[in-house]
Amino acid sequence: METNIRRHIRWAALTTSVALPMLMTAMPLHAQPKPKGHGDTPAASYEPSMTTLGQLKVEIPGRKPDDPVITKPEFEKASKIYFERCAGCHGVLRKGATGKPLTTDITRQRGYEAVNAFITYGSPGGMPNWGTSGDLSKDDVDLMTRYLLIEPPQPPEFGMEEMRKSWKVIVPVDKRPTKQMNSLKLDNLFSVTLRDSGQVALIDGDSKKIVRILDTGYAVHISRISASGRYLFVIGRDAKVNMIDMWMAEPSTVAEIKVGAEARSIETSKFKGFEDKYAIAGAYWPPQHVIMDGATLEPLKITSTRGMIYDTQEFHPEPRVASILASHYKPEFIVNVKETGKILLVDYSDIKNLKTTEIEAERFLHDGGLDSTKRYFLVAANARGKVAVVDTKLGSLTALVETGGQTPHPGRGANFKHPTHGPVWATSHLGDETVALIGTDPEGNPGKAWKVVQTLKALGGGSLFVKTHPKSNHLYVDATLNPEAEISASVAVFKISDLAGEKPKYTTLPIGQWAAIAEGQPRVVQGEYNQAGDEVWFSVWNAKDKVSAIVVVDDKTLKLKHVIKDPKLITPTGKFNVFNTRNDVY
Ligand code: DHE
């Protein structure tokens, strides 16, 4: 009996004869050494992983006569690998995103051998060398090759019916307290992502004690706080939203909903008169955003982001929703759509007659934040090395700034007054050690607005977040994804008043060392200030089965102030101080 492998090799032999010559000109695949400097780079390892989609049981699409043989369990395994490791770059439907499209018209033309070599060795364009790095076994590379030669499965849609089925109001509004029933100092509370346990820890900023651990979505991602500071919204990568009422005797989830199968962003309405009225969540799959009632999470308006790419005006079937911010100037949510490169200003003043301003920006929008006046919104188009600036008062694109570095990743960025350049907003980069300072004061410093006025050099590539505070004289830059363990466990601090000098120096804080963790290789990630702006908290993020910690630094002296360790503190990553998050202080 002919084995599966023989049959697919036979099939491959038929197809590669036409395909290989074409591919060989584009990239020398055979017997090439392991390509250098890609795949393992911080930027490449930071592509989205569609972890929840990977858990769905998908059907094998209708068989075509030439399809290589694949069994149902093999197909399910391959789909899991694809969604978790490949879909982030190549798209769920394989139509391409930051990576090339892998639709069957392309893979079949290239053929089995070429696709297999591409997965094994990677490419200088950024494709990781899955085979030679040992990340995928030879058998898995074979499986993935066969998988890419057949039609992709289409994960299910998630519309109003599915959302309403998942929606639960656990404590109705009339059963909730009318005043704060606990003695917590809410404005100095931190909501801390416990990534791999699917929970958040509420930590009291004064005592540094964990006051509550709450179950949330899978691989929980970020927290945002309602304008009043009462409700905490948490979103998991499985698109589950938890709404936590902080006024209850014990802060608890009062409503929950799923807004799709994969998601990353959540925000709440902040414009005067609309405080706490709406919440909005953005999904990676299906590509959509949903406006919900701010007290119950009832889904009110779902909008698909499928549509044309801003410049080529070609259709994109799965443009993911990246960051969402609430405007302080208008009743609008600022919704950033990755693959179409559009920034949507979604007017929530009349959601029955929804008006959306669609701004042409740049492709692969990711994360960003407001400037110190809260009028301008700056967002990284990270794969294009640019920052798009939107005037939220006028509702238009102000500028597209080349940061000069590789893959800007600002988080919400950092705003401060530079000694010579005036107000600036900072972003670090995943791909190199630079920190770009962009002028943000078109009235006071018109010549410097929306230009990189200075480039600092910090610890190294792999930085995810920068942080400062209006009361601080320090700018902190992490290097979380740097391949060097010591660097990824440290943070660079620049003294803002010294930035006028030729080559500003930084101080290195050995945060990981201060945490005194014996096992594992913890990475230090995301500084977050307390309400007073006199201490900065860093997560020391270790593996799930190892000790992690939060290190608190005294912002004046740059000395260690406190280490929070607790067996319940599993994989802490993002930290969201209630006051700073609700007021956009960063
Ligand atoms: Fe995040 C923010 C997407 C991996 C920690 N992350 C964001 C935002 C997006 C995003 C779109 C902006 C949300 C907003 O403002 O509305 N993140 C993604 C990914 O697609 C990616 C690259 C891979 C994935 O599959 O999820 C990814 N993110 C990570 C991590 O591995 C991090 C470091 C650890 C973790 O907890 O997962 C991480 N992301 C964060 C944090 C923020 C964030 C802490 C919010 C920063 C802030 O200061 O607001």
XYZ file of C-alpha atoms and ligand atoms in Angstrom:
635
model
C 0.000 0.000 0.000
C 1.264 3.424 -0.893
C 2.050 5.454 2.211
C 0.907 9.037 2.640
C 4.438 10.277 2.410
C 5.136 8.446 -0.853
C 1.925 9.756 -2.311
C 2.664 13.328 -1.483
C 6.227 13.037 -2.705
C 4.886 11.635 -5.957
C 2.530 14.589 -6.113
C 5.312 16.979 -5.252
C 7.564 15.606 -7.959
C 4.898 16.458 -10.482
C 4.489 20.017 -9.317
C 8.076 21.027 -8.506
C 9.353 20.527 -12.019
C 7.501 23.654 -13.155
C 7.870 25.622 -9.983
C 11.481 25.338 -8.947
C 13.251 27.302 -11.664
C 11.059 30.299 -10.867
C 11.818 30.169 -7.212
C 15.530 29.552 -7.622
C 15.988 32.953 -9.184
C 14.213 34.625 -6.303
C 16.055 32.815 -3.545
C 18.803 30.190 -3.588
C 17.266 27.506 -1.457
C 19.293 24.356 -1.790
C 22.254 23.567 0.381
C 22.320 27.109 1.637
C 23.754 27.653 5.102
C 21.418 28.731 7.860
C 20.586 32.353 6.996
C 21.954 34.789 9.537
C 20.241 37.321 11.660
C 16.573 36.621 11.078
C 13.899 34.587 12.704
C 15.650 34.895 16.030
C 15.492 38.677 15.900
C 13.230 40.405 18.433
C 10.980 41.846 15.714
C 10.450 38.451 14.098
C 9.701 36.771 17.395
C 7.109 39.443 18.243
C 4.626 38.675 15.483
C 1.100 37.823 16.643
C 0.406 34.240 17.585
C -3.221 33.253 16.998
C -3.240 31.042 20.059
C -6.985 30.756 20.431
C -7.649 30.046 16.783
C -5.047 27.290 17.126
C -7.333 25.542 19.575
C -10.347 25.476 17.242
C -11.149 22.200 15.531
C -11.225 23.136 11.860
C -12.570 21.067 8.998
C -10.441 20.050 6.017
C -11.747 22.100 3.089
C -13.171 20.254 0.082
C -10.478 18.082 -1.541
C -9.024 18.991 -4.904
C -7.858 16.171 -7.192
C -4.163 17.012 -6.768
C -4.231 17.585 -3.016
C -1.434 15.887 -1.086
C -2.738 13.382 1.403
C -3.381 14.676 4.884
C -5.352 12.957 7.629
C -7.813 14.777 9.880
C -5.533 14.652 12.961
C -2.638 15.842 10.809
C -4.746 18.690 9.438
C -5.758 19.738 12.934
C -2.154 19.638 14.125
C -1.008 21.642 11.106
C -3.789 24.223 11.598
C -2.715 24.658 15.214
C 0.906 25.175 14.198
C -0.149 27.492 11.386
C -2.410 29.697 13.528
C 0.066 29.874 16.382
C 3.246 30.446 14.417
C 2.487 31.490 10.875
C -0.847 33.347 10.777
C 0.606 36.379 12.570
C 2.665 37.221 9.470
C 0.911 35.393 6.633
C -2.684 35.959 7.757
C -5.343 33.527 8.940
C -6.527 33.055 5.356
C -2.931 33.082 4.077
C -3.563 36.203 2.001
C -0.464 37.868 3.467
C 0.186 40.550 6.088
C 3.757 41.462 7.030
C 4.696 38.102 5.475
C 4.024 37.015 1.900
C 0.716 35.461 0.831
C 0.681 31.664 0.920
C -2.444 30.964 -1.063
C -2.490 27.715 -3.034
C -2.085 29.429 -6.408
C 1.356 30.475 -5.138
C 2.382 27.431 -3.092
C 1.293 24.962 -5.769
C 3.173 26.848 -8.426
C 6.284 26.742 -6.266
C 5.817 23.109 -5.379
C 6.573 20.771 -2.509
C 10.395 20.958 -2.549
C 10.526 24.726 -2.672
C 7.946 25.266 0.051
C 9.633 22.630 2.205
C 13.009 24.339 1.810
C 11.472 27.736 2.540
C 10.076 26.466 5.854
C 13.297 24.629 6.688
C 15.777 27.394 5.923
C 13.737 30.578 6.132
C 14.545 33.591 3.999
C 16.590 36.746 4.370
C 13.281 38.631 4.087
C 12.399 37.626 7.644
C 10.911 34.137 7.388
C 12.269 32.167 10.358
C 14.306 29.046 9.649
C 11.802 26.737 11.348
C 13.583 23.547 10.319
C 17.267 24.288 10.867
C 16.537 26.132 14.117
C 14.953 22.941 15.455
C 11.653 24.709 16.162
C 9.904 22.300 13.814
C 10.970 18.685 13.300
C 11.545 17.304 9.812
C 8.170 15.581 10.026
C 6.464 18.797 11.077
C 8.085 20.684 8.193
C 6.789 17.973 5.876
C 3.337 18.274 7.425
C 3.323 22.051 7.104
C 4.446 21.789 3.488
C 1.544 19.512 2.637
C -0.801 21.745 4.626
C 0.224 24.805 2.607
C -0.484 22.984 -0.637
C -4.135 22.549 0.181
C -6.798 25.197 0.689
C -6.775 26.992 4.069
C -9.630 26.407 6.483
C -11.848 29.403 7.208
C -12.360 29.936 10.946
C -15.951 30.779 11.855
C -17.393 34.288 11.969
C -18.480 35.749 15.302
C -21.474 38.016 14.911
C -24.246 39.330 17.120
C -25.769 35.889 17.737
C -22.509 34.395 19.013
C -21.718 37.514 21.047
C -25.109 37.552 22.735
C -24.763 33.852 23.550
C -21.454 34.506 25.261
C -22.669 37.654 27.065
C -23.382 37.371 30.780
C -24.399 40.056 33.232
C -23.287 38.502 36.481
C -24.353 41.373 38.708
C -27.121 43.546 37.210
C -26.661 47.290 37.450
C -29.418 47.722 40.090
C -27.717 45.130 42.331
C -24.398 46.940 42.273
C -23.260 49.299 45.035
C -24.006 53.000 44.718
C -20.770 53.956 46.427
C -17.374 52.364 46.954
C -17.833 49.511 49.430
C -14.158 48.797 50.086
C -11.354 50.849 51.529
C -9.023 50.447 48.572
C -7.260 53.548 47.319
C -8.543 52.900 43.818
C -6.494 55.512 42.005
C -3.249 53.918 43.117
C -4.317 50.352 42.404
C -2.496 48.399 39.678
C -4.180 45.819 37.460
C -1.424 43.366 36.570
C -1.672 40.910 33.673
C -0.889 37.352 34.789
C -0.445 36.229 31.229
C -0.228 32.468 31.396
C -2.623 31.896 34.252
C -5.378 33.884 32.491
C -5.851 36.204 35.453
C -5.247 39.725 36.636
C -3.848 40.618 40.041
C -5.075 43.811 41.670
C -2.146 45.183 43.662
C -2.414 48.023 46.128
C 0.071 50.692 45.099
C 0.787 51.818 48.662
C 1.197 48.516 50.529
C 2.297 46.560 47.396
C 0.027 43.735 48.546
C -2.034 41.633 46.161
C -5.587 42.449 47.159
C -7.393 40.264 44.661
C -6.765 37.769 41.867
C -9.490 37.530 39.230
C -9.969 34.983 36.467
C -10.076 36.523 33.008
C -9.609 35.399 29.390
C -6.941 33.121 27.970
C -3.400 34.558 27.740
C -4.888 37.781 29.067
C -3.482 40.851 27.363
C -4.377 44.373 28.535
C -6.482 46.271 31.074
C -8.147 49.645 30.607
C -10.120 51.677 33.128
C -13.367 53.582 32.669
C -13.237 57.373 32.776
C -14.672 57.450 36.310
C -12.146 54.904 37.549
C -14.883 52.547 38.703
C -14.849 49.820 36.045
C -11.852 47.825 34.965
C -11.987 46.161 31.535
C -9.685 43.261 30.770
C -9.331 41.459 27.437
C -7.843 38.024 26.802
C -6.315 36.807 23.555
C -9.406 34.590 23.254
C -11.401 37.846 22.894
C -13.086 37.429 26.259
C -13.812 40.725 28.005
C -14.219 40.913 31.774
C -15.763 43.987 33.326
C -14.776 44.340 36.962
C -16.604 46.620 39.373
C -14.024 48.135 41.720
C -16.700 49.536 44.059
C -17.820 46.134 45.286
C -16.694 45.009 48.731
C -14.449 42.625 46.805
C -13.881 43.924 43.249
C -15.502 41.301 41.011
C -16.496 40.594 37.432
C -19.987 41.989 36.898
C -20.268 41.261 33.174
C -18.418 39.315 30.503
C -18.598 38.682 26.774
C -16.594 37.211 23.914
C -16.166 39.541 20.959
C -14.523 37.088 18.558
C -11.951 34.318 18.564
C -8.749 36.394 18.830
C -8.391 39.921 20.186
C -5.937 42.347 21.735
C -7.605 45.683 22.487
C -10.237 47.228 24.736
C -11.066 50.834 25.637
C -13.879 52.875 27.161
C -15.487 56.212 26.275
C -13.808 59.226 27.885
C -15.311 62.325 26.251
C -17.139 64.697 28.590
C -20.741 63.617 28.950
C -19.984 60.070 27.774
C -17.838 58.919 30.705
C -18.349 55.173 31.350
C -21.124 55.064 28.699
C -19.499 52.711 26.178
C -16.750 50.150 25.901
C -15.179 49.062 22.631
C -13.115 45.975 21.818
C -11.150 45.220 18.679
C -10.615 41.714 17.327
C -7.920 40.056 15.237
C -10.404 37.367 14.203
C -12.952 37.973 12.886
C -11.597 41.361 11.845
C -14.056 43.680 13.578
C -14.713 46.042 16.451
C -17.713 46.116 18.705
C -19.189 48.934 20.756
C -20.767 47.705 23.990
C -22.843 49.233 26.731
C -20.446 50.620 29.336
C -22.402 49.264 32.300
C -23.354 45.777 31.071
C -21.171 44.961 28.046
C -24.299 44.400 25.977
C -23.050 44.302 22.370
C -24.583 47.208 20.469
C -22.741 47.725 17.229
C -20.366 45.417 15.398
C -18.363 46.858 12.522
C -16.235 44.776 10.189
C -12.833 46.136 9.227
C -12.618 44.090 6.018
C -12.000 46.395 3.101
C -9.480 48.186 0.975
C -5.838 48.801 1.826
C -5.370 52.555 2.162
C -2.945 53.057 -0.744
C -3.283 50.197 -3.237
C -7.053 50.106 -2.705
C -6.943 46.315 -2.987
C -9.315 44.291 -0.839
C -7.918 42.774 2.358
C -9.994 39.973 3.891
C -8.685 40.113 7.450
C -7.410 43.502 8.620
C -6.840 43.064 12.365
C -7.786 45.701 14.898
C -4.695 46.766 16.837
C -4.738 49.545 19.455
C -7.860 51.526 20.343
C -7.815 54.822 22.240
C -10.586 57.088 23.421
C -10.369 60.682 22.228
C -10.555 63.435 24.853
C -11.504 66.005 22.189
C -14.555 64.374 20.652
C -16.932 61.489 21.374
C -14.733 59.218 19.259
C -12.764 56.006 19.509
C -9.487 55.942 17.607
C -9.336 52.470 16.042
C -6.113 51.359 14.358
C -6.447 48.771 11.627
C -3.239 46.899 10.912
C -3.349 45.522 7.397
C -5.333 48.276 5.668
C -3.236 50.973 7.356
C -6.320 52.998 8.245
C -7.014 54.906 11.434
C -10.739 55.035 12.075
C -12.295 57.771 14.175
C -15.519 56.110 15.259
C -18.034 58.678 16.488
C -20.039 57.118 19.312
C -22.390 60.066 19.904
C -25.053 58.387 17.746
C -24.303 54.745 17.178
C -27.542 54.132 15.279
C -26.261 56.542 12.641
C -22.612 55.694 13.054
C -20.165 58.119 11.481
C -16.598 57.045 10.951
C -13.746 59.164 9.661
C -11.331 56.958 7.761
C -7.779 58.272 7.805
C -5.192 57.004 5.335
C -2.103 56.390 7.454
C 0.323 53.519 6.901
C 0.234 49.761 6.961
C 0.586 47.490 9.970
C -0.512 49.946 12.622
C 0.204 48.572 16.065
C 0.364 50.551 19.316
C 0.473 54.190 20.304
C -0.681 56.936 22.619
C -1.586 60.591 22.997
C 0.801 63.528 23.264
C 0.948 65.502 26.522
C -1.907 67.833 25.436
C -4.007 64.745 24.520
C -4.876 66.419 21.213
C -2.555 64.399 18.994
C -2.475 60.629 18.711
C 0.766 58.943 17.653
C 0.755 55.325 16.477
C 3.503 53.090 15.138
C 3.207 51.524 11.701
C 5.904 49.252 13.005
C 6.820 47.172 9.963
C 7.169 50.395 7.954
C 9.387 52.180 10.500
C 6.943 55.071 10.795
C 4.759 56.850 13.296
C 1.445 58.279 12.107
C 0.196 61.416 13.857
C -3.502 62.215 13.991
C -5.028 65.496 15.126
C -8.000 64.284 17.159
C -9.449 67.813 17.232
C -9.513 68.245 13.463
C -9.943 64.544 12.702
C -7.166 64.338 10.140
C -3.674 63.026 9.545
C -1.072 65.534 10.654
C 2.112 63.729 9.699
C 3.852 60.467 8.957
C 7.201 60.451 10.691
C 10.051 58.103 9.788
C 11.547 57.180 13.136
C 14.916 56.232 11.674
C 14.960 53.002 13.683
C 13.807 49.475 12.964
C 10.300 48.523 14.047
C 9.147 51.248 16.422
C 7.210 49.875 19.413
C 6.116 52.671 21.738
C 3.455 51.048 23.915
C 1.622 54.285 24.647
C 4.895 56.199 24.294
C 6.445 58.664 26.740
C 5.809 62.436 26.868
C 8.242 64.896 28.392
C 9.700 68.372 28.006
C 13.118 68.126 26.388
C 15.664 70.712 27.643
C 16.291 72.084 24.142
C 13.546 70.713 21.884
C 10.449 71.355 24.012
C 7.635 68.802 24.319
C 8.477 65.444 22.730
C 6.997 61.940 22.538
C 9.338 58.954 22.590
C 9.338 55.495 21.079
C 11.926 52.741 21.336
C 12.439 50.039 18.704
C 12.270 46.279 18.515
C 14.943 46.050 15.854
C 17.695 48.245 17.286
C 18.847 50.190 20.327
C 17.506 53.569 19.240
C 14.913 55.706 20.934
C 13.356 58.360 18.689
C 12.195 61.620 20.249
C 9.523 63.303 18.123
C 8.604 66.972 18.620
C 4.918 67.396 19.534
C 4.474 71.135 19.903
C 3.374 72.671 16.570
C 2.539 76.003 18.217
C 5.488 76.547 20.568
C 8.140 74.771 18.468
C 6.755 74.658 14.917
C 10.092 73.812 13.291
C 10.429 70.704 15.422
C 6.888 69.382 15.399
C 6.474 65.884 13.960
C 10.192 65.504 13.324
C 12.680 63.242 15.047
C 14.553 65.869 17.036
C 16.945 63.485 18.734
C 17.866 59.799 18.626
C 19.110 58.192 21.826
C 20.948 54.915 22.069
C 19.781 52.609 24.824
C 20.700 49.040 25.813
C 19.991 47.224 22.565
C 17.265 45.871 20.300
C 14.200 44.109 21.597
C 12.733 47.079 23.424
C 8.968 47.054 23.888
C 8.144 49.962 26.151
C 9.378 53.422 27.190
C 8.032 55.248 30.203
C 8.183 58.563 32.039
C 5.812 60.700 34.127
C 5.086 64.456 34.108
C 6.696 64.727 37.578
C 9.788 62.703 36.678
C 13.183 63.653 35.291
C 13.749 60.114 33.979
C 13.008 58.175 30.811
C 13.052 54.363 31.170
C 13.671 52.041 28.212
C 13.316 48.265 28.517
C 14.935 45.664 26.225
C 12.617 42.752 26.921
C 13.205 40.736 23.772
C 16.944 41.286 23.517
C 18.661 37.931 22.908
C 21.256 38.630 25.649
C 19.849 37.477 28.994
C 21.562 40.239 30.950
C 20.274 42.980 28.653
C 16.729 41.620 28.571
C 16.758 41.683 32.374
C 17.898 45.317 32.577
C 16.478 48.750 31.933
C 18.212 51.902 30.636
C 17.371 55.218 32.325
C 18.100 58.599 30.765
C 18.124 61.778 32.817
C 15.835 64.127 30.882
C 17.654 67.295 32.003
C 20.902 65.856 30.582
C 19.523 65.167 27.134
C 20.904 68.448 25.741
C 24.429 66.980 25.684
C 26.143 65.458 22.619
C 25.797 61.779 23.476
C 23.469 61.434 26.420
C 24.458 58.583 28.702
C 22.123 56.251 30.460
C 22.251 54.364 33.733
C 21.595 50.627 33.616
C 19.299 49.252 36.291
C 19.807 45.506 36.869
C 16.122 44.932 37.590
C 16.323 41.156 37.045
C 19.228 40.879 39.469
C 17.349 42.922 42.063
C 14.493 40.431 41.853
C 16.971 37.727 42.980
C 15.349 34.890 41.085
C 17.441 31.747 41.017
C 15.802 29.840 38.185
C 14.893 30.582 34.597
C 15.687 33.540 32.395
C 13.251 36.241 33.365
C 12.774 39.222 31.081
C 12.034 42.684 32.373
C 9.052 44.355 30.774
C 6.907 47.516 30.828
C 7.570 50.200 33.387
C 4.459 51.724 34.956
C 4.343 54.628 37.406
C 2.299 54.852 40.566
C -0.226 57.661 40.843
C 2.171 60.047 42.594
C 4.765 59.568 39.870
C 7.559 58.817 42.330
C 8.016 55.077 41.735
C 8.178 52.869 38.657
C 7.119 49.227 38.625
C 8.728 46.656 36.316
C 7.602 43.092 35.695
C 10.244 40.412 35.939
C 8.568 37.917 33.617
C 9.672 34.334 34.020
C 8.281 31.027 32.707
C 4.931 29.878 34.070
C 6.443 27.276 36.402
C 9.159 29.602 37.707
C 9.256 32.487 40.156
C 8.406 35.902 38.693
C 8.356 39.265 40.453
C 7.545 42.955 40.242
C 10.407 45.282 41.075
C 9.571 48.778 42.312
C 12.180 51.468 41.669
C 12.416 54.775 43.525
C 12.218 57.270 40.661
C 14.263 59.997 42.403
C 17.201 57.865 43.526
C 16.939 55.041 40.935
C 17.424 52.638 43.851
C 15.504 49.463 44.514
C 12.478 50.232 46.673
C 10.570 46.965 46.863
C 10.267 43.499 45.326
C 6.827 41.923 45.090
C 7.026 38.137 45.041
C 4.135 35.819 45.555
C 3.372 32.295 44.314
C 0.223 33.744 42.757
C 2.236 36.195 40.658
C 2.476 33.941 37.604
C 3.978 35.485 34.437
C 3.246 39.137 35.259
C 3.613 41.373 32.195
C 1.493 44.540 31.674
C 0.679 46.734 34.656
C -2.009 49.373 34.559
C -2.169 51.982 37.274
C -5.791 53.093 37.588
C -5.139 56.842 37.725
C -2.530 56.925 34.954
C -4.502 54.651 32.651
C -7.804 56.438 32.968
C -6.194 59.845 32.525
C -3.735 58.826 29.816
C -0.728 59.900 31.861
C 2.429 58.613 30.186
Fe 0.856 43.275 23.229
C -0.489 46.370 23.957
C -0.746 43.293 20.237
C 2.582 40.487 22.304
C 2.250 43.116 26.327
N -0.335 44.613 22.252
C -0.778 45.833 22.730
C -1.641 46.425 21.749
C -1.724 45.541 20.708
C -0.905 44.410 21.020
C -2.533 45.716 19.441
C -2.323 47.783 21.887
C -3.584 47.644 22.675
C -4.295 48.974 22.870
O -3.641 49.964 23.214
O -5.515 49.027 22.659
N 0.949 42.103 21.554
C 0.196 42.290 20.440
C 0.502 41.281 19.464
O -0.085 41.081 18.375
C 1.706 40.556 19.944
C 2.895 41.100 19.140
C 1.734 39.060 19.739
C 0.519 38.311 20.193
O 0.283 37.234 19.651
O -0.216 38.795 21.051
C 1.761 41.045 21.384
N 2.174 42.011 24.158
C 2.747 40.932 23.606
C 3.605 40.256 24.551
O 4.256 39.183 24.336
C 3.646 41.064 25.786
C 5.041 41.680 25.933
C 3.364 40.293 27.065
C 1.953 39.831 27.213
O 1.361 40.121 28.234
O 1.451 39.188 26.316
C 2.620 42.137 25.439
N 0.887 44.519 24.844
C 1.478 44.234 26.032
C 1.206 45.309 26.966
C 0.430 46.250 26.289
C 0.245 45.726 24.949
C 1.709 45.378 28.405
C -0.134 47.574 26.823
C 0.948 48.573 26.984
C 0.455 49.880 27.547
O 1.258 50.542 28.216
O -0.695 50.257 27.314
